[in-house]
Amino acid sequence: MPNIENIKIYKNIHMIGIGGVSMSGIAAILTNWGYNVTGSDWAKSETTDKLDSMGIKVTIGHNLEDVANSDIVVYSAAVKQDDPEMLQAKKLNIQTIERADFLGEITKCFKDTICISGTHGKTTTTSMVSLCFLEAQEDPSIQVGAFLNSINGNYKVGNSEHFILEACEYVESFLKFSPKAEIILNIDNDHLDYFKTFDNIKNAFIKYVKLLPSDGVLVINGDDENCLDLPKYTEAQIITYGVNNKNADFYAENIKFDNNGFAEFDVYKNKEFFSKIKLSVPGSHNVLNALSCISLCDYYGIDKKHIFIALQKFTGAHRRFEFKGKINGASIYDDYGHHPTEIVATSTSVNSKKYNNSWVVFQPHTYSRTKNLLNDFANALLNFDNIIILDIYAARENNTYNVSSKDLVDKIISLGKSAKYIPNFDDCVSFLKDNVCENDIVLTLGAGTVTEIGPMLLK
């Protein structure tokens, strides 16, 4: 059982935004440890229903009484300071703490917090690592950024000292954690609304690496020059992996793809054959994700047969190139990719499959990202045969950037490819229905509401 001394002073914990991916996982861990947890959220969801079934009292809307009865109020980043429950906590002098800070306190309770970070691939890799630990019956606690079939949710409460955690760099929240092991998959230009410059992103990762104890481990992508710079900032053991870098500790050879785009390859450790691996997720980027997982699991002494079975069992996390069904004989997939690098990786996954024509329906995510990376988005989308662009999904922003989806369409057209701007979802669905054919691939892409297009098409 993890050591909960540092959070023992709180008996009653109230959580605002309890239905969030990370918040719900925290609530489940706390309940398992014997805390009395209440929470509120603005909308009912599968997650709030699940928390309800665990005996956690969840209010849809506000519950000032639960706030008054709590010792501490945990709130998610989306909650504003003038939220009625926040105001109530302040009025009654009840301590409030932001989700990432509180999760940081929880990571201190475990002897072995394993953090998976990087600009792209965190959810997939966290899922892969989790499956390997589960296969080896290590009974980890898990918190991952998407629904994972094998744990029937986005979190699992285990009874070991292992806590496997997806650690996001946005607003530097991963600096709140106490990691014993870190995987860093890549460092790329993203979240410029917060970081402003690439150097600031790089510095955040340097600070993150410095959190490791000297008896910890850092696993880094040997194909990413920004990652190769990090070992000098820590005393922890370093393990590298790569596909192009044959000087890495772990690397892949003889990579072959089947008709689904699933890779099979040989893994070498210190230049000696280690194991053959078969994946059930498409794309060459997943070879790198798998190598990072193998490097870490081997360090933990997990048997290679468990690694082999777990990676073959893994069919992807929710919204990661997820098959949704067929229309007119065309296959529909949905993917969360919302950065040019992710779009290129996903288009490579598409291209490794056998198909007739490819269609992408892309919803840009945030004005700042669209403005800053407009040219990169346009170039990344050229890899598809047919391009449809929806309106920008604002998320947390107002359009102070003077940018629109039409700018992206114009940019694509200027690069010699046709693209359609269809702001209305119903129009988009009927256009696809009239135009996609047998053996085509349709991909809905983005981190916003674009995920609704696939189900609308299938109806």
PDB file of C-alpha atoms in Angstrom, residues 144-364:
ATOM      1  CA  VAL A 144      -3.960   7.563 -18.902  1.00  0.00           C
ATOM      2  CA  GLY A 145      -5.449  10.291 -21.110  1.00  0.00           C
ATOM      3  CA  ALA A 146      -7.998   8.131 -22.949  1.00  0.00           C
ATOM      4  CA  PHE A 147     -10.339   5.181 -22.485  1.00  0.00           C
ATOM      5  CA  LEU A 148      -8.377   1.905 -22.485  1.00  0.00           C
ATOM      6  CA  ASN A 149     -10.370  -1.298 -23.048  1.00  0.00           C
ATOM      7  CA  SER A 150      -8.165  -3.555 -20.926  1.00  0.00           C
ATOM      8  CA  ILE A 151      -8.822  -1.488 -17.778  1.00  0.00           C
ATOM      9  CA  ASN A 152     -12.336  -0.492 -18.873  1.00  0.00           C
ATOM     10  CA  GLY A 153     -11.626   3.207 -18.362  1.00  0.00           C
ATOM     11  CA  ASN A 154      -8.855   5.785 -18.158  1.00  0.00           C
ATOM     12  CA  TYR A 155      -7.536   4.734 -14.730  1.00  0.00           C
ATOM     13  CA  LYS A 156      -6.904   1.697 -12.573  1.00  0.00           C
ATOM     14  CA  VAL A 157      -6.335   1.539  -8.838  1.00  0.00           C
ATOM     15  CA  GLY A 158      -3.642  -1.040  -8.043  1.00  0.00           C
ATOM     16  CA  ASN A 159      -2.089  -2.156  -4.777  1.00  0.00           C
ATOM     17  CA  SER A 160       1.591  -2.042  -5.744  1.00  0.00           C
ATOM     18  CA  GLU A 161       4.109   0.804  -5.502  1.00  0.00           C
ATOM     19  CA  HIS A 162       3.962   1.353  -9.306  1.00  0.00           C
ATOM     20  CA  PHE A 163       1.990   4.396 -10.522  1.00  0.00           C
ATOM     21  CA  ILE A 164       2.023   4.686 -14.334  1.00  0.00           C
ATOM     22  CA  LEU A 165       1.060   8.200 -15.338  1.00  0.00           C
ATOM     23  CA  GLU A 166       0.641  10.171 -18.546  1.00  0.00           C
ATOM     24  CA  ALA A 167       2.484  13.430 -17.814  1.00  0.00           C
ATOM     25  CA  CYS A 168       1.569  16.456 -19.936  1.00  0.00           C
ATOM     26  CA  GLU A 169       3.903  19.407 -20.504  1.00  0.00           C
ATOM     27  CA  TYR A 170       1.085  21.943 -21.059  1.00  0.00           C
ATOM     28  CA  VAL A 171       1.343  24.796 -18.498  1.00  0.00           C
ATOM     29  CA  GLU A 172       4.322  22.774 -17.166  1.00  0.00           C
ATOM     30  CA  SER A 173       1.964  20.624 -15.081  1.00  0.00           C
ATOM     31  CA  PHE A 174       4.401  17.676 -15.247  1.00  0.00           C
ATOM     32  CA  LEU A 175       6.806  19.658 -13.043  1.00  0.00           C
ATOM     33  CA  LYS A 176       4.425  19.028 -10.107  1.00  0.00           C
ATOM     34  CA  PHE A 177       5.133  15.277 -10.124  1.00  0.00           C
ATOM     35  CA  SER A 178       7.711  13.146  -8.288  1.00  0.00           C
ATOM     36  CA  PRO A 179       8.880  10.667 -10.914  1.00  0.00           C
ATOM     37  CA  LYS A 180      11.200   7.710 -10.323  1.00  0.00           C
ATOM     38  CA  ALA A 181      11.185   6.869 -14.052  1.00  0.00           C
ATOM     39  CA  GLU A 182      10.539   9.033 -17.112  1.00  0.00           C
ATOM     40  CA  ILE A 183      10.014   8.251 -20.765  1.00  0.00           C
ATOM     41  CA  ILE A 184      10.435  11.280 -23.056  1.00  0.00           C
ATOM     42  CA  LEU A 185       9.129  10.420 -26.529  1.00  0.00           C
ATOM     43  CA  ASN A 186       9.951  13.643 -28.404  1.00  0.00           C
ATOM     44  CA  ILE A 187      10.130  17.415 -27.960  1.00  0.00           C
ATOM     45  CA  ASP A 188       8.276  19.417 -30.590  1.00  0.00           C
ATOM     46  CA  ASN A 189       6.748  22.864 -31.147  1.00  0.00           C
ATOM     47  CA  ASP A 190       3.337  22.866 -29.452  1.00  0.00           C
ATOM     48  CA  HIS A 191       1.218  24.763 -26.907  1.00  0.00           C
ATOM     49  CA  LEU A 192       2.802  28.022 -28.087  1.00  0.00           C
ATOM     50  CA  ASP A 193      -0.187  29.871 -26.588  1.00  0.00           C
ATOM     51  CA  TYR A 194       1.505  29.095 -23.265  1.00  0.00           C
ATOM     52  CA  PHE A 195       5.194  28.522 -24.069  1.00  0.00           C
ATOM     53  CA  LYS A 196       5.615  31.304 -26.692  1.00  0.00           C
ATOM     54  CA  THR A 197       8.966  29.897 -27.947  1.00  0.00           C
ATOM     55  CA  PHE A 198      10.483  26.497 -28.609  1.00  0.00           C
ATOM     56  CA  ASP A 199      13.306  27.273 -26.155  1.00  0.00           C
ATOM     57  CA  ASN A 200      10.740  27.583 -23.373  1.00  0.00           C
ATOM     58  CA  ILE A 201       9.367  24.141 -24.254  1.00  0.00           C
ATOM     59  CA  LYS A 202      12.871  22.688 -24.201  1.00  0.00           C
ATOM     60  CA  ASN A 203      13.581  24.327 -20.832  1.00  0.00           C
ATOM     61  CA  ALA A 204      10.417  22.824 -19.361  1.00  0.00           C
ATOM     62  CA  PHE A 205      11.697  19.354 -20.309  1.00  0.00           C
ATOM     63  CA  ILE A 206      15.111  20.147 -18.798  1.00  0.00           C
ATOM     64  CA  LYS A 207      13.434  21.092 -15.493  1.00  0.00           C
ATOM     65  CA  TYR A 208      11.352  17.918 -15.730  1.00  0.00           C
ATOM     66  CA  VAL A 209      14.444  15.708 -16.170  1.00  0.00           C
ATOM     67  CA  LYS A 210      16.035  17.369 -13.120  1.00  0.00           C
ATOM     68  CA  LEU A 211      13.188  15.976 -10.979  1.00  0.00           C
ATOM     69  CA  LEU A 212      14.586  12.443 -11.341  1.00  0.00           C
ATOM     70  CA  PRO A 213      16.465  10.974  -8.356  1.00  0.00           C
ATOM     71  CA  SER A 214      19.953   9.573  -8.985  1.00  0.00           C
ATOM     72  CA  ASP A 215      18.610   6.014  -8.600  1.00  0.00           C
ATOM     73  CA  GLY A 216      15.896   6.691 -11.204  1.00  0.00           C
ATOM     74  CA  VAL A 217      15.836   6.035 -14.945  1.00  0.00           C
ATOM     75  CA  LEU A 218      15.379   8.255 -18.012  1.00  0.00           C
ATOM     76  CA  VAL A 219      14.298   6.617 -21.285  1.00  0.00           C
ATOM     77  CA  ILE A 220      14.728   8.888 -24.327  1.00  0.00           C
ATOM     78  CA  ASN A 221      14.176   8.798 -28.071  1.00  0.00           C
ATOM     79  CA  GLY A 222      17.621   8.471 -29.667  1.00  0.00           C
ATOM     80  CA  ASP A 223      16.216   9.668 -33.010  1.00  0.00           C
ATOM     81  CA  ASP A 224      15.194  13.037 -31.524  1.00  0.00           C
ATOM     82  CA  GLU A 225      18.112  15.462 -31.211  1.00  0.00           C
ATOM     83  CA  ASN A 226      16.276  17.540 -28.592  1.00  0.00           C
ATOM     84  CA  CYS A 227      15.941  14.451 -26.382  1.00  0.00           C
ATOM     85  CA  LEU A 228      19.621  13.515 -26.796  1.00  0.00           C
ATOM     86  CA  ASP A 229      20.513  16.772 -25.090  1.00  0.00           C
ATOM     87  CA  LEU A 230      18.792  15.818 -21.815  1.00  0.00           C
ATOM     88  CA  PRO A 231      21.083  13.238 -20.104  1.00  0.00           C
ATOM     89  CA  LYS A 232      23.513  15.935 -18.961  1.00  0.00           C
ATOM     90  CA  TYR A 233      20.841  17.333 -16.636  1.00  0.00           C
ATOM     91  CA  THR A 234      20.407  14.204 -14.508  1.00  0.00           C
ATOM     92  CA  GLU A 235      22.362  11.594 -12.544  1.00  0.00           C
ATOM     93  CA  ALA A 236      19.691   8.959 -13.339  1.00  0.00           C
ATOM     94  CA  GLN A 237      20.434   5.936 -15.528  1.00  0.00           C
ATOM     95  CA  ILE A 238      19.910   6.716 -19.241  1.00  0.00           C
ATOM     96  CA  ILE A 239      18.394   4.288 -21.771  1.00  0.00           C
ATOM     97  CA  THR A 240      18.063   5.293 -25.435  1.00  0.00           C
ATOM     98  CA  TYR A 241      15.975   3.756 -28.219  1.00  0.00           C
ATOM     99  CA  GLY A 242      15.610   4.476 -31.912  1.00  0.00           C
ATOM    100  CA  VAL A 243      14.937   3.307 -35.435  1.00  0.00           C
ATOM    101  CA  ASN A 244      17.534   5.391 -37.312  1.00  0.00           C
ATOM    102  CA  ASN A 245      20.066   5.648 -34.478  1.00  0.00           C
ATOM    103  CA  LYS A 246      21.827   2.272 -34.345  1.00  0.00           C
ATOM    104  CA  ASN A 247      23.955   3.495 -31.433  1.00  0.00           C
ATOM    105  CA  ALA A 248      20.835   3.511 -29.255  1.00  0.00           C
ATOM    106  CA  ASP A 249      20.587   0.866 -26.492  1.00  0.00           C
ATOM    107  CA  PHE A 250      17.434  -0.533 -28.118  1.00  0.00           C
ATOM    108  CA  TYR A 251      16.740  -0.321 -31.842  1.00  0.00           C
ATOM    109  CA  ALA A 252      14.512  -1.939 -34.464  1.00  0.00           C
ATOM    110  CA  GLU A 253      15.625  -3.817 -37.587  1.00  0.00           C
ATOM    111  CA  ASN A 254      13.749  -5.606 -40.424  1.00  0.00           C
ATOM    112  CA  ILE A 255      10.567  -3.533 -40.027  1.00  0.00           C
ATOM    113  CA  LYS A 256       7.737  -4.906 -42.189  1.00  0.00           C
ATOM    114  CA  PHE A 257       4.110  -3.753 -42.431  1.00  0.00           C
ATOM    115  CA  ASP A 258       1.091  -5.936 -43.214  1.00  0.00           C
ATOM    116  CA  ASN A 259      -2.044  -4.829 -45.148  1.00  0.00           C
ATOM    117  CA  ASN A 260      -3.445  -3.196 -42.004  1.00  0.00           C
ATOM    118  CA  GLY A 261      -0.276  -1.131 -41.598  1.00  0.00           C
ATOM    119  CA  PHE A 262       0.727  -3.136 -38.474  1.00  0.00           C
ATOM    120  CA  ALA A 263       4.495  -3.465 -38.016  1.00  0.00           C
ATOM    121  CA  GLU A 264       6.535  -6.564 -37.270  1.00  0.00           C
ATOM    122  CA  PHE A 265      10.197  -6.046 -36.396  1.00  0.00           C
ATOM    123  CA  ASP A 266      13.283  -7.365 -34.611  1.00  0.00           C
ATOM    124  CA  VAL A 267      14.450  -5.546 -31.478  1.00  0.00           C
ATOM    125  CA  TYR A 268      18.162  -5.360 -30.700  1.00  0.00           C
ATOM    126  CA  LYS A 269      19.479  -4.549 -27.237  1.00  0.00           C
ATOM    127  CA  ASN A 270      23.112  -3.390 -27.081  1.00  0.00           C
ATOM    128  CA  LYS A 271      23.521  -4.671 -30.670  1.00  0.00           C
ATOM    129  CA  GLU A 272      22.339  -8.218 -29.735  1.00  0.00           C
ATOM    130  CA  PHE A 273      19.020  -9.720 -30.862  1.00  0.00           C
ATOM    131  CA  PHE A 274      16.455  -9.254 -28.071  1.00  0.00           C
ATOM    132  CA  SER A 275      13.014 -10.237 -29.398  1.00  0.00           C
ATOM    133  CA  LYS A 276      10.690 -10.243 -32.378  1.00  0.00           C
ATOM    134  CA  ILE A 277       7.707  -7.889 -31.864  1.00  0.00           C
ATOM    135  CA  LYS A 278       4.327  -7.738 -33.615  1.00  0.00           C
ATOM    136  CA  LEU A 279       2.061  -4.697 -33.220  1.00  0.00           C
ATOM    137  CA  SER A 280      -1.713  -4.429 -33.668  1.00  0.00           C
ATOM    138  CA  VAL A 281      -1.680  -0.643 -34.172  1.00  0.00           C
ATOM    139  CA  PRO A 282      -0.688   0.935 -37.510  1.00  0.00           C
ATOM    140  CA  GLY A 283       2.137   3.263 -38.484  1.00  0.00           C
ATOM    141  CA  SER A 284       5.889   3.609 -38.137  1.00  0.00           C
ATOM    142  CA  HIS A 285       5.541   6.094 -35.223  1.00  0.00           C
ATOM    143  CA  ASN A 286       4.170   3.200 -33.167  1.00  0.00           C
ATOM    144  CA  VAL A 287       7.424   1.284 -33.691  1.00  0.00           C
ATOM    145  CA  LEU A 288       9.156   4.095 -31.772  1.00  0.00           C
ATOM    146  CA  ASN A 289       6.425   4.154 -29.100  1.00  0.00           C
ATOM    147  CA  ALA A 290       6.800   0.384 -28.662  1.00  0.00           C
ATOM    148  CA  LEU A 291      10.605   0.650 -28.415  1.00  0.00           C
ATOM    149  CA  SER A 292      10.294   3.189 -25.585  1.00  0.00           C
ATOM    150  CA  CYS A 293       7.937   0.813 -23.774  1.00  0.00           C
ATOM    151  CA  ILE A 294      10.266  -2.181 -24.308  1.00  0.00           C
ATOM    152  CA  SER A 295      13.284  -0.190 -23.018  1.00  0.00           C
ATOM    153  CA  LEU A 296      11.458   0.770 -19.827  1.00  0.00           C
ATOM    154  CA  CYS A 297       9.891  -2.657 -19.197  1.00  0.00           C
ATOM    155  CA  ASP A 298      13.227  -4.429 -19.673  1.00  0.00           C
ATOM    156  CA  TYR A 299      14.750  -2.084 -17.053  1.00  0.00           C
ATOM    157  CA  TYR A 300      11.967  -3.180 -14.669  1.00  0.00           C
ATOM    158  CA  GLY A 301      12.802  -6.829 -15.309  1.00  0.00           C
ATOM    159  CA  ILE A 302       9.536  -7.595 -17.106  1.00  0.00           C
ATOM    160  CA  ASP A 303       9.930 -10.844 -19.050  1.00  0.00           C
ATOM    161  CA  LYS A 304      10.156 -10.383 -22.824  1.00  0.00           C
ATOM    162  CA  LYS A 305       7.326 -12.897 -23.355  1.00  0.00           C
ATOM    163  CA  HIS A 306       5.001 -10.636 -21.322  1.00  0.00           C
ATOM    164  CA  ILE A 307       6.142  -7.629 -23.385  1.00  0.00           C
ATOM    165  CA  PHE A 308       5.538  -9.544 -26.654  1.00  0.00           C
ATOM    166  CA  ILE A 309       2.016 -10.655 -25.630  1.00  0.00           C
ATOM    167  CA  ALA A 310       1.001  -7.242 -24.245  1.00  0.00           C
ATOM    168  CA  LEU A 311       2.133  -5.311 -27.341  1.00  0.00           C
ATOM    169  CA  GLN A 312       0.373  -7.754 -29.667  1.00  0.00           C
ATOM    170  CA  LYS A 313      -2.839  -7.464 -27.582  1.00  0.00           C
ATOM    171  CA  PHE A 314      -2.814  -3.651 -27.697  1.00  0.00           C
ATOM    172  CA  THR A 315      -5.224  -2.478 -30.417  1.00  0.00           C
ATOM    173  CA  GLY A 316      -4.974   1.228 -29.627  1.00  0.00           C
ATOM    174  CA  ALA A 317      -6.383   3.729 -27.171  1.00  0.00           C
ATOM    175  CA  HIS A 318      -9.667   5.547 -27.772  1.00  0.00           C
ATOM    176  CA  ARG A 319      -9.456   8.126 -30.631  1.00  0.00           C
ATOM    177  CA  ARG A 320      -6.002   6.931 -31.738  1.00  0.00           C
ATOM    178  CA  PHE A 321      -6.653   5.836 -35.357  1.00  0.00           C
ATOM    179  CA  GLU A 322      -9.785   4.127 -34.072  1.00  0.00           C
ATOM    180  CA  PHE A 323     -11.955   2.166 -36.524  1.00  0.00           C
ATOM    181  CA  LYS A 324     -15.579   3.366 -36.305  1.00  0.00           C
ATOM    182  CA  GLY A 325     -17.366   1.371 -39.031  1.00  0.00           C
ATOM    183  CA  LYS A 326     -18.125   1.380 -42.770  1.00  0.00           C
ATOM    184  CA  ILE A 327     -20.238   3.463 -45.132  1.00  0.00           C
ATOM    185  CA  ASN A 328     -20.622   2.753 -48.895  1.00  0.00           C
ATOM    186  CA  GLY A 329     -17.916   0.107 -48.377  1.00  0.00           C
ATOM    187  CA  ALA A 330     -15.475   2.793 -47.113  1.00  0.00           C
ATOM    188  CA  SER A 331     -13.768   2.469 -43.706  1.00  0.00           C
ATOM    189  CA  ILE A 332     -14.164   5.313 -41.219  1.00  0.00           C
ATOM    190  CA  TYR A 333     -11.433   6.054 -38.669  1.00  0.00           C
ATOM    191  CA  ASP A 334     -11.240   8.694 -35.948  1.00  0.00           C
ATOM    192  CA  ASP A 335      -8.027  10.210 -34.601  1.00  0.00           C
ATOM    193  CA  TYR A 336      -7.088  12.832 -32.027  1.00  0.00           C
ATOM    194  CA  GLY A 337      -4.147  14.230 -34.058  1.00  0.00           C
ATOM    195  CA  HIS A 338      -4.181  18.030 -33.766  1.00  0.00           C
ATOM    196  CA  HIS A 339      -0.546  18.964 -34.480  1.00  0.00           C
ATOM    197  CA  PRO A 340       1.227  18.800 -37.901  1.00  0.00           C
ATOM    198  CA  THR A 341       3.666  16.107 -36.681  1.00  0.00           C
ATOM    199  CA  GLU A 342       0.735  13.944 -35.535  1.00  0.00           C
ATOM    200  CA  ILE A 343      -1.085  14.476 -38.839  1.00  0.00           C
ATOM    201  CA  VAL A 344       1.988  13.310 -40.775  1.00  0.00           C
ATOM    202  CA  ALA A 345       2.259  10.233 -38.522  1.00  0.00           C
ATOM    203  CA  THR A 346      -1.432   9.436 -39.010  1.00  0.00           C
ATOM    204  CA  SER A 347      -1.243   9.935 -42.786  1.00  0.00           C
ATOM    205  CA  THR A 348       1.709   7.513 -42.818  1.00  0.00           C
ATOM    206  CA  SER A 349      -0.516   5.011 -40.974  1.00  0.00           C
ATOM    207  CA  VAL A 350      -3.186   5.524 -43.657  1.00  0.00           C
ATOM    208  CA  ASN A 351      -0.633   5.103 -46.455  1.00  0.00           C
ATOM    209  CA  SER A 352       0.613   1.827 -44.993  1.00  0.00           C
ATOM    210  CA  LYS A 353      -2.888   0.343 -45.482  1.00  0.00           C
ATOM    211  CA  LYS A 354      -4.397  -0.868 -48.791  1.00  0.00           C
ATOM    212  CA  TYR A 355      -7.173   1.468 -49.975  1.00  0.00           C
ATOM    213  CA  ASN A 356      -8.680   3.273 -52.962  1.00  0.00           C
ATOM    214  CA  ASN A 357      -8.937   7.009 -52.020  1.00  0.00           C
ATOM    215  CA  SER A 358      -8.242   8.784 -48.719  1.00  0.00           C
ATOM    216  CA  TRP A 359     -10.499  11.484 -47.221  1.00  0.00           C
ATOM    217  CA  VAL A 360      -9.598  13.653 -44.258  1.00  0.00           C
ATOM    218  CA  VAL A 361     -12.038  15.811 -42.294  1.00  0.00           C
ATOM    219  CA  PHE A 362      -9.851  18.091 -40.195  1.00  0.00           C
ATOM    220  CA  GLN A 363     -10.969  20.388 -37.382  1.00  0.00           C
ATOM    221  CA  PRO A 364      -8.143  22.749 -36.351  1.00  0.00           C
TER     222      PRO A 364
END
